[in-house]
Amino acid sequence: MNNSVGNTARLLGAGLRALLVLTVLCGVLYPLAVTGVAQGLFPGKANGSEVTANGKVVGSSLIGQRYDLPLKDGQDTPEPDLKWFQPRPSNGLGTNGVNTQYKLILSGATNRSGDNEDLIKWVKDAKAAVVKDNSTPGYRVRPQDVPPDAVTSSGSGLDPDISPAYARLQVHRVAEKNNLDVQEVEKLVADHTQDRTLGFMGEPRVNVLQLNIALKELVG
């Protein structure tokens, strides 16, 4: 009986010591070491890839955001502020399946099949809105020219980038709303178009936040 109690006490003691050692190693020392290395080598990425404008943090280059007009009385969904370049739709996990505000807590895809009636309706409505919003008196957007990312969300619903095709489609509208020359805005898009990573991974892309910061500087 005494031997059994002694063995149990030794096992409990060994387990407690292992717990304490592993807690210090894995819960304190390792996170501190990783954090220190990250802050030393790439502090910008370690701190969330923050984007600043005029000395103020305005967002992250990794997370999309909306550019909307203030909500009016009785309005549930804000309208896009058409003087800015707009991101792709943000589908989330809300009750209506759409995360219109790029809320991080609603990150996720629609999880709907390609023949789902709701998804088809969302895409058709989004396409009609893109055609309407981006057509100007001197420039008419054709439905067949609307790129897929203008009417569909990414897997996370938080994509900060759009395709160069979608950015170029918005040029005439942005130029008109800001009283700018179309060529000026086209150059702005070209200057902010990023090529494939390492030349072969992914697709060319335009970061909407950084593009809008440059647009604001151009407008003055």
PDB file of C-alpha atoms in Angstrom:
ATOM      1  CA  MET A   1       0.000   0.000   0.000  1.00  0.00           C
ATOM      2  CA  ASN A   2       2.785   2.430   0.922  1.00  0.00           C
ATOM      3  CA  ASN A   3       4.695   1.564  -2.265  1.00  0.00           C
ATOM      4  CA  SER A   4       1.581   2.258  -4.337  1.00  0.00           C
ATOM      5  CA  VAL A   5       1.066   5.643  -2.702  1.00  0.00           C
ATOM      6  CA  GLY A   6       4.750   6.471  -3.131  1.00  0.00           C
ATOM      7  CA  ASN A   7       4.702   5.549  -6.828  1.00  0.00           C
ATOM      8  CA  THR A   8       1.606   7.653  -7.385  1.00  0.00           C
ATOM      9  CA  ALA A   9       3.195  10.617  -5.615  1.00  0.00           C
ATOM     10  CA  ARG A  10       6.352  10.289  -7.729  1.00  0.00           C
ATOM     11  CA  LEU A  11       4.300  10.129 -10.938  1.00  0.00           C
ATOM     12  CA  LEU A  12       2.270  13.174  -9.940  1.00  0.00           C
ATOM     13  CA  GLY A  13       5.433  15.038  -9.040  1.00  0.00           C
ATOM     14  CA  ALA A  14       7.088  14.143 -12.350  1.00  0.00           C
ATOM     15  CA  GLY A  15       3.985  15.183 -14.273  1.00  0.00           C
ATOM     16  CA  LEU A  16       3.786  18.497 -12.429  1.00  0.00           C
ATOM     17  CA  ARG A  17       7.451  19.246 -13.102  1.00  0.00           C
ATOM     18  CA  ALA A  18       7.017  18.393 -16.783  1.00  0.00           C
ATOM     19  CA  LEU A  19       3.966  20.646 -16.937  1.00  0.00           C
ATOM     20  CA  LEU A  20       5.850  23.547 -15.395  1.00  0.00           C
ATOM     21  CA  VAL A  21       8.902  23.098 -17.642  1.00  0.00           C
ATOM     22  CA  LEU A  22       6.834  22.798 -20.830  1.00  0.00           C
ATOM     23  CA  THR A  23       4.690  25.766 -19.833  1.00  0.00           C
ATOM     24  CA  VAL A  24       7.783  27.944 -19.420  1.00  0.00           C
ATOM     25  CA  LEU A  25       9.413  26.636 -22.621  1.00  0.00           C
ATOM     26  CA  CYS A  26       6.382  26.575 -24.930  1.00  0.00           C
ATOM     27  CA  GLY A  27       4.209  29.208 -23.318  1.00  0.00           C
ATOM     28  CA  VAL A  28       6.801  31.843 -22.430  1.00  0.00           C
ATOM     29  CA  LEU A  29      10.292  31.409 -23.879  1.00  0.00           C
ATOM     30  CA  TYR A  30       9.309  30.160 -27.354  1.00  0.00           C
ATOM     31  CA  PRO A  31       6.695  32.894 -28.012  1.00  0.00           C
ATOM     32  CA  LEU A  32       9.128  35.543 -26.764  1.00  0.00           C
ATOM     33  CA  ALA A  33      11.872  34.202 -29.022  1.00  0.00           C
ATOM     34  CA  VAL A  34       9.630  34.059 -32.084  1.00  0.00           C
ATOM     35  CA  THR A  35       8.262  37.537 -31.376  1.00  0.00           C
ATOM     36  CA  GLY A  36      11.758  38.927 -30.927  1.00  0.00           C
ATOM     37  CA  VAL A  37      13.032  37.392 -34.174  1.00  0.00           C
ATOM     38  CA  ALA A  38       9.965  38.630 -36.073  1.00  0.00           C
ATOM     39  CA  GLN A  39      10.288  42.161 -34.700  1.00  0.00           C
ATOM     40  CA  GLY A  40      13.981  42.194 -35.529  1.00  0.00           C
ATOM     41  CA  LEU A  41      13.765  40.837 -39.087  1.00  0.00           C
ATOM     42  CA  PHE A  42      10.408  42.093 -40.437  1.00  0.00           C
ATOM     43  CA  PRO A  43       8.651  44.349 -37.907  1.00  0.00           C
ATOM     44  CA  GLY A  44       6.147  45.636 -40.464  1.00  0.00           C
ATOM     45  CA  LYS A  45       4.734  42.206 -41.235  1.00  0.00           C
ATOM     46  CA  ALA A  46       4.912  41.151 -37.589  1.00  0.00           C
ATOM     47  CA  ASN A  47       2.764  44.135 -36.607  1.00  0.00           C
ATOM     48  CA  GLY A  48       0.038  43.390 -39.130  1.00  0.00           C
ATOM     49  CA  SER A  49       1.379  44.974 -42.334  1.00  0.00           C
ATOM     50  CA  GLU A  50      -0.078  48.322 -41.326  1.00  0.00           C
ATOM     51  CA  VAL A  51      -0.507  51.007 -43.971  1.00  0.00           C
ATOM     52  CA  THR A  52      -0.045  54.628 -42.937  1.00  0.00           C
ATOM     53  CA  ALA A  53      -1.060  57.873 -44.581  1.00  0.00           C
ATOM     54  CA  ASN A  54      -0.031  61.280 -43.231  1.00  0.00           C
ATOM     55  CA  GLY A  55       1.446  59.557 -40.184  1.00  0.00           C
ATOM     56  CA  LYS A  56      -1.806  57.773 -39.339  1.00  0.00           C
ATOM     57  CA  VAL A  57      -2.569  54.058 -39.625  1.00  0.00           C
ATOM     58  CA  VAL A  58      -5.424  53.700 -42.123  1.00  0.00           C
ATOM     59  CA  GLY A  59      -5.558  49.919 -42.484  1.00  0.00           C
ATOM     60  CA  SER A  60      -3.627  46.795 -43.361  1.00  0.00           C
ATOM     61  CA  SER A  61      -2.312  45.790 -46.766  1.00  0.00           C
ATOM     62  CA  LEU A  62      -3.570  42.262 -46.019  1.00  0.00           C
ATOM     63  CA  ILE A  63      -7.209  43.045 -45.147  1.00  0.00           C
ATOM     64  CA  GLY A  64      -9.765  44.637 -47.443  1.00  0.00           C
ATOM     65  CA  GLN A  65     -12.083  47.428 -46.415  1.00  0.00           C
ATOM     66  CA  ARG A  66     -15.088  49.279 -47.767  1.00  0.00           C
ATOM     67  CA  TYR A  67     -15.324  52.833 -49.103  1.00  0.00           C
ATOM     68  CA  ASP A  68     -18.911  53.837 -48.444  1.00  0.00           C
ATOM     69  CA  LEU A  69     -21.064  56.899 -47.965  1.00  0.00           C
ATOM     70  CA  PRO A  70     -22.378  57.556 -44.425  1.00  0.00           C
ATOM     71  CA  LEU A  71     -25.546  55.668 -43.594  1.00  0.00           C
ATOM     72  CA  LYS A  72     -28.766  57.610 -44.016  1.00  0.00           C
ATOM     73  CA  ASP A  73     -31.765  57.372 -41.683  1.00  0.00           C
ATOM     74  CA  GLY A  74     -33.527  54.035 -42.140  1.00  0.00           C
ATOM     75  CA  GLN A  75     -30.692  52.641 -44.258  1.00  0.00           C
ATOM     76  CA  ASP A  76     -29.308  49.210 -43.321  1.00  0.00           C
ATOM     77  CA  THR A  77     -26.720  48.780 -46.053  1.00  0.00           C
ATOM     78  CA  PRO A  78     -24.411  51.657 -46.971  1.00  0.00           C
ATOM     79  CA  GLU A  79     -23.987  52.786 -50.565  1.00  0.00           C
ATOM     80  CA  PRO A  80     -20.493  52.805 -52.094  1.00  0.00           C
ATOM     81  CA  ASP A  81     -18.731  56.137 -52.327  1.00  0.00           C
ATOM     82  CA  LEU A  82     -18.092  56.125 -56.069  1.00  0.00           C
ATOM     83  CA  LYS A  83     -15.232  58.628 -55.981  1.00  0.00           C
ATOM     84  CA  TRP A  84     -13.037  55.815 -54.642  1.00  0.00           C
ATOM     85  CA  PHE A  85     -11.912  52.555 -56.173  1.00  0.00           C
ATOM     86  CA  GLN A  86     -14.118  49.803 -54.794  1.00  0.00           C
ATOM     87  CA  PRO A  87     -13.002  46.354 -53.568  1.00  0.00           C
ATOM     88  CA  ARG A  88     -14.502  43.047 -54.559  1.00  0.00           C
ATOM     89  CA  PRO A  89     -17.651  41.824 -52.748  1.00  0.00           C
ATOM     90  CA  SER A  90     -17.128  40.451 -49.253  1.00  0.00           C
ATOM     91  CA  ASN A  91     -19.201  37.351 -48.591  1.00  0.00           C
ATOM     92  CA  GLY A  92     -19.208  36.329 -44.957  1.00  0.00           C
ATOM     93  CA  LEU A  93     -21.053  34.196 -42.456  1.00  0.00           C
ATOM     94  CA  GLY A  94     -23.787  36.635 -41.487  1.00  0.00           C
ATOM     95  CA  THR A  95     -27.483  35.857 -41.511  1.00  0.00           C
ATOM     96  CA  ASN A  96     -27.812  37.009 -45.107  1.00  0.00           C
ATOM     97  CA  GLY A  97     -24.554  35.430 -46.221  1.00  0.00           C
ATOM     98  CA  VAL A  98     -22.986  38.771 -47.087  1.00  0.00           C
ATOM     99  CA  ASN A  99     -20.415  40.613 -45.030  1.00  0.00           C
ATOM    100  CA  THR A 100     -20.804  44.071 -46.506  1.00  0.00           C
ATOM    101  CA  GLN A 101     -18.475  45.723 -44.002  1.00  0.00           C
ATOM    102  CA  TYR A 102     -15.450  43.413 -44.220  1.00  0.00           C
ATOM    103  CA  LYS A 103     -15.919  42.496 -40.562  1.00  0.00           C
ATOM    104  CA  LEU A 104     -13.096  40.181 -39.527  1.00  0.00           C
ATOM    105  CA  ILE A 105     -15.351  38.077 -37.302  1.00  0.00           C
ATOM    106  CA  LEU A 106     -17.392  37.148 -40.393  1.00  0.00           C
ATOM    107  CA  SER A 107     -14.446  35.967 -42.451  1.00  0.00           C
ATOM    108  CA  GLY A 108     -15.297  33.057 -44.712  1.00  0.00           C
ATOM    109  CA  ALA A 109     -16.728  31.993 -48.037  1.00  0.00           C
ATOM    110  CA  THR A 110     -20.383  31.638 -49.019  1.00  0.00           C
ATOM    111  CA  ASN A 111     -20.064  27.818 -49.151  1.00  0.00           C
ATOM    112  CA  ARG A 112     -22.717  27.798 -51.876  1.00  0.00           C
ATOM    113  CA  SER A 113     -22.510  25.741 -55.044  1.00  0.00           C
ATOM    114  CA  GLY A 114     -22.302  27.328 -58.459  1.00  0.00           C
ATOM    115  CA  ASP A 115     -25.948  26.534 -59.206  1.00  0.00           C
ATOM    116  CA  ASN A 116     -27.268  27.905 -55.897  1.00  0.00           C
ATOM    117  CA  GLU A 117     -30.139  30.304 -56.589  1.00  0.00           C
ATOM    118  CA  ASP A 118     -29.071  32.817 -53.937  1.00  0.00           C
ATOM    119  CA  LEU A 119     -25.505  32.920 -55.239  1.00  0.00           C
ATOM    120  CA  ILE A 120     -26.685  33.324 -58.828  1.00  0.00           C
ATOM    121  CA  LYS A 121     -28.919  36.217 -57.798  1.00  0.00           C
ATOM    122  CA  TRP A 122     -26.099  37.898 -55.841  1.00  0.00           C
ATOM    123  CA  VAL A 123     -23.769  37.654 -58.838  1.00  0.00           C
ATOM    124  CA  LYS A 124     -26.376  38.985 -61.272  1.00  0.00           C
ATOM    125  CA  ASP A 125     -27.263  41.867 -58.942  1.00  0.00           C
ATOM    126  CA  ALA A 126     -23.587  42.662 -58.372  1.00  0.00           C
ATOM    127  CA  LYS A 127     -22.895  42.604 -62.115  1.00  0.00           C
ATOM    128  CA  ALA A 128     -25.785  44.973 -62.832  1.00  0.00           C
ATOM    129  CA  ALA A 129     -24.537  47.324 -60.105  1.00  0.00           C
ATOM    130  CA  VAL A 130     -20.985  47.279 -61.488  1.00  0.00           C
ATOM    131  CA  VAL A 131     -22.249  48.132 -64.982  1.00  0.00           C
ATOM    132  CA  LYS A 132     -24.472  50.922 -63.662  1.00  0.00           C
ATOM    133  CA  ASP A 133     -21.992  52.445 -61.204  1.00  0.00           C
ATOM    134  CA  ASN A 134     -19.030  52.462 -63.580  1.00  0.00           C
ATOM    135  CA  SER A 135     -20.759  53.707 -66.721  1.00  0.00           C
ATOM    136  CA  THR A 136     -20.288  57.412 -67.397  1.00  0.00           C
ATOM    137  CA  PRO A 137     -21.769  59.714 -70.059  1.00  0.00           C
ATOM    138  CA  GLY A 138     -18.763  59.059 -72.287  1.00  0.00           C
ATOM    139  CA  TYR A 139     -18.033  55.476 -71.321  1.00  0.00           C
ATOM    140  CA  ARG A 140     -20.406  52.516 -71.215  1.00  0.00           C
ATOM    141  CA  VAL A 141     -19.405  49.329 -69.377  1.00  0.00           C
ATOM    142  CA  ARG A 142     -20.468  46.203 -71.235  1.00  0.00           C
ATOM    143  CA  PRO A 143     -21.677  43.281 -69.090  1.00  0.00           C
ATOM    144  CA  GLN A 144     -19.205  40.941 -70.793  1.00  0.00           C
ATOM    145  CA  ASP A 145     -16.345  43.204 -69.685  1.00  0.00           C
ATOM    146  CA  VAL A 146     -17.077  42.773 -65.963  1.00  0.00           C
ATOM    147  CA  PRO A 147     -14.313  40.528 -64.489  1.00  0.00           C
ATOM    148  CA  PRO A 148     -15.185  37.684 -62.067  1.00  0.00           C
ATOM    149  CA  ASP A 149     -13.619  39.356 -59.028  1.00  0.00           C
ATOM    150  CA  ALA A 150     -15.974  42.325 -59.427  1.00  0.00           C
ATOM    151  CA  VAL A 151     -18.970  40.124 -58.608  1.00  0.00           C
ATOM    152  CA  THR A 152     -17.548  37.340 -56.418  1.00  0.00           C
ATOM    153  CA  SER A 153     -15.695  37.265 -53.120  1.00  0.00           C
ATOM    154  CA  SER A 154     -12.456  35.541 -52.225  1.00  0.00           C
ATOM    155  CA  GLY A 155     -12.318  32.445 -50.022  1.00  0.00           C
ATOM    156  CA  SER A 156     -11.831  34.591 -46.919  1.00  0.00           C
ATOM    157  CA  GLY A 157     -14.138  37.384 -48.022  1.00  0.00           C
ATOM    158  CA  LEU A 158     -11.439  39.827 -46.921  1.00  0.00           C
ATOM    159  CA  ASP A 159      -9.264  40.091 -50.047  1.00  0.00           C
ATOM    160  CA  PRO A 160      -7.456  43.463 -50.103  1.00  0.00           C
ATOM    161  CA  ASP A 161      -6.654  43.194 -53.811  1.00  0.00           C
ATOM    162  CA  ILE A 162      -8.565  43.383 -57.072  1.00  0.00           C
ATOM    163  CA  SER A 163      -7.531  42.371 -60.565  1.00  0.00           C
ATOM    164  CA  PRO A 164      -5.997  44.985 -62.883  1.00  0.00           C
ATOM    165  CA  ALA A 165      -9.019  44.440 -65.147  1.00  0.00           C
ATOM    166  CA  TYR A 166     -11.436  45.454 -62.379  1.00  0.00           C
ATOM    167  CA  ALA A 167      -9.286  48.449 -61.446  1.00  0.00           C
ATOM    168  CA  ARG A 168      -9.177  49.619 -65.081  1.00  0.00           C
ATOM    169  CA  LEU A 169     -12.945  49.172 -65.383  1.00  0.00           C
ATOM    170  CA  GLN A 170     -13.379  51.740 -62.573  1.00  0.00           C
ATOM    171  CA  VAL A 171     -11.016  54.321 -64.064  1.00  0.00           C
ATOM    172  CA  HIS A 172     -13.584  56.380 -66.009  1.00  0.00           C
ATOM    173  CA  ARG A 173     -15.966  56.616 -63.067  1.00  0.00           C
ATOM    174  CA  VAL A 174     -13.188  57.586 -60.616  1.00  0.00           C
ATOM    175  CA  ALA A 175     -11.845  60.169 -63.065  1.00  0.00           C
ATOM    176  CA  GLU A 176     -15.279  61.718 -63.524  1.00  0.00           C
ATOM    177  CA  LYS A 177     -16.140  61.805 -59.826  1.00  0.00           C
ATOM    178  CA  ASN A 178     -12.828  63.459 -58.954  1.00  0.00           C
ATOM    179  CA  ASN A 179     -12.584  65.780 -61.990  1.00  0.00           C
ATOM    180  CA  LEU A 180      -9.397  64.086 -63.132  1.00  0.00           C
ATOM    181  CA  ASP A 181      -8.088  63.185 -66.546  1.00  0.00           C
ATOM    182  CA  VAL A 182      -8.693  59.534 -67.482  1.00  0.00           C
ATOM    183  CA  GLN A 183      -5.039  59.103 -68.476  1.00  0.00           C
ATOM    184  CA  GLU A 184      -3.942  60.274 -65.012  1.00  0.00           C
ATOM    185  CA  VAL A 185      -6.078  57.647 -63.308  1.00  0.00           C
ATOM    186  CA  GLU A 186      -5.017  54.950 -65.767  1.00  0.00           C
ATOM    187  CA  LYS A 187      -1.380  55.693 -64.913  1.00  0.00           C
ATOM    188  CA  LEU A 188      -2.241  55.501 -61.220  1.00  0.00           C
ATOM    189  CA  VAL A 189      -3.626  51.990 -61.728  1.00  0.00           C
ATOM    190  CA  ALA A 190      -0.633  50.942 -63.820  1.00  0.00           C
ATOM    191  CA  ASP A 191       1.804  52.233 -61.190  1.00  0.00           C
ATOM    192  CA  HIS A 192       0.039  50.234 -58.447  1.00  0.00           C
ATOM    193  CA  THR A 193      -0.318  46.979 -60.367  1.00  0.00           C
ATOM    194  CA  GLN A 194       1.790  44.271 -58.762  1.00  0.00           C
ATOM    195  CA  ASP A 195       3.076  41.380 -60.849  1.00  0.00           C
ATOM    196  CA  ARG A 196       2.891  37.697 -59.909  1.00  0.00           C
ATOM    197  CA  THR A 197       4.913  36.798 -56.814  1.00  0.00           C
ATOM    198  CA  LEU A 198       8.406  35.753 -57.941  1.00  0.00           C
ATOM    199  CA  GLY A 199       7.132  36.098 -61.485  1.00  0.00           C
ATOM    200  CA  PHE A 200       5.042  32.924 -61.544  1.00  0.00           C
ATOM    201  CA  MET A 201       2.911  32.563 -58.393  1.00  0.00           C
ATOM    202  CA  GLY A 202      -0.611  33.954 -58.203  1.00  0.00           C
ATOM    203  CA  GLU A 203      -2.032  36.623 -60.488  1.00  0.00           C
ATOM    204  CA  PRO A 204      -1.292  40.312 -61.115  1.00  0.00           C
ATOM    205  CA  ARG A 205      -3.173  42.403 -58.552  1.00  0.00           C
ATOM    206  CA  VAL A 206      -3.886  45.914 -57.306  1.00  0.00           C
ATOM    207  CA  ASN A 207      -4.087  46.722 -53.604  1.00  0.00           C
ATOM    208  CA  VAL A 208      -7.216  48.850 -53.243  1.00  0.00           C
ATOM    209  CA  LEU A 209      -6.159  50.658 -50.056  1.00  0.00           C
ATOM    210  CA  GLN A 210      -2.798  51.718 -51.437  1.00  0.00           C
ATOM    211  CA  LEU A 211      -4.418  52.734 -54.725  1.00  0.00           C
ATOM    212  CA  ASN A 212      -6.963  54.924 -52.928  1.00  0.00           C
ATOM    213  CA  ILE A 213      -4.239  56.542 -50.815  1.00  0.00           C
ATOM    214  CA  ALA A 214      -2.433  57.473 -54.020  1.00  0.00           C
ATOM    215  CA  LEU A 215      -5.710  58.725 -55.494  1.00  0.00           C
ATOM    216  CA  LYS A 216      -6.275  60.972 -52.479  1.00  0.00           C
ATOM    217  CA  GLU A 217      -2.783  62.428 -52.881  1.00  0.00           C
ATOM    218  CA  LEU A 218      -3.478  63.048 -56.586  1.00  0.00           C
ATOM    219  CA  VAL A 219      -6.780  64.780 -55.876  1.00  0.00           C
ATOM    220  CA  GLY A 220      -5.134  66.878 -53.159  1.00  0.00           C
TER     221      GLY A 220
END
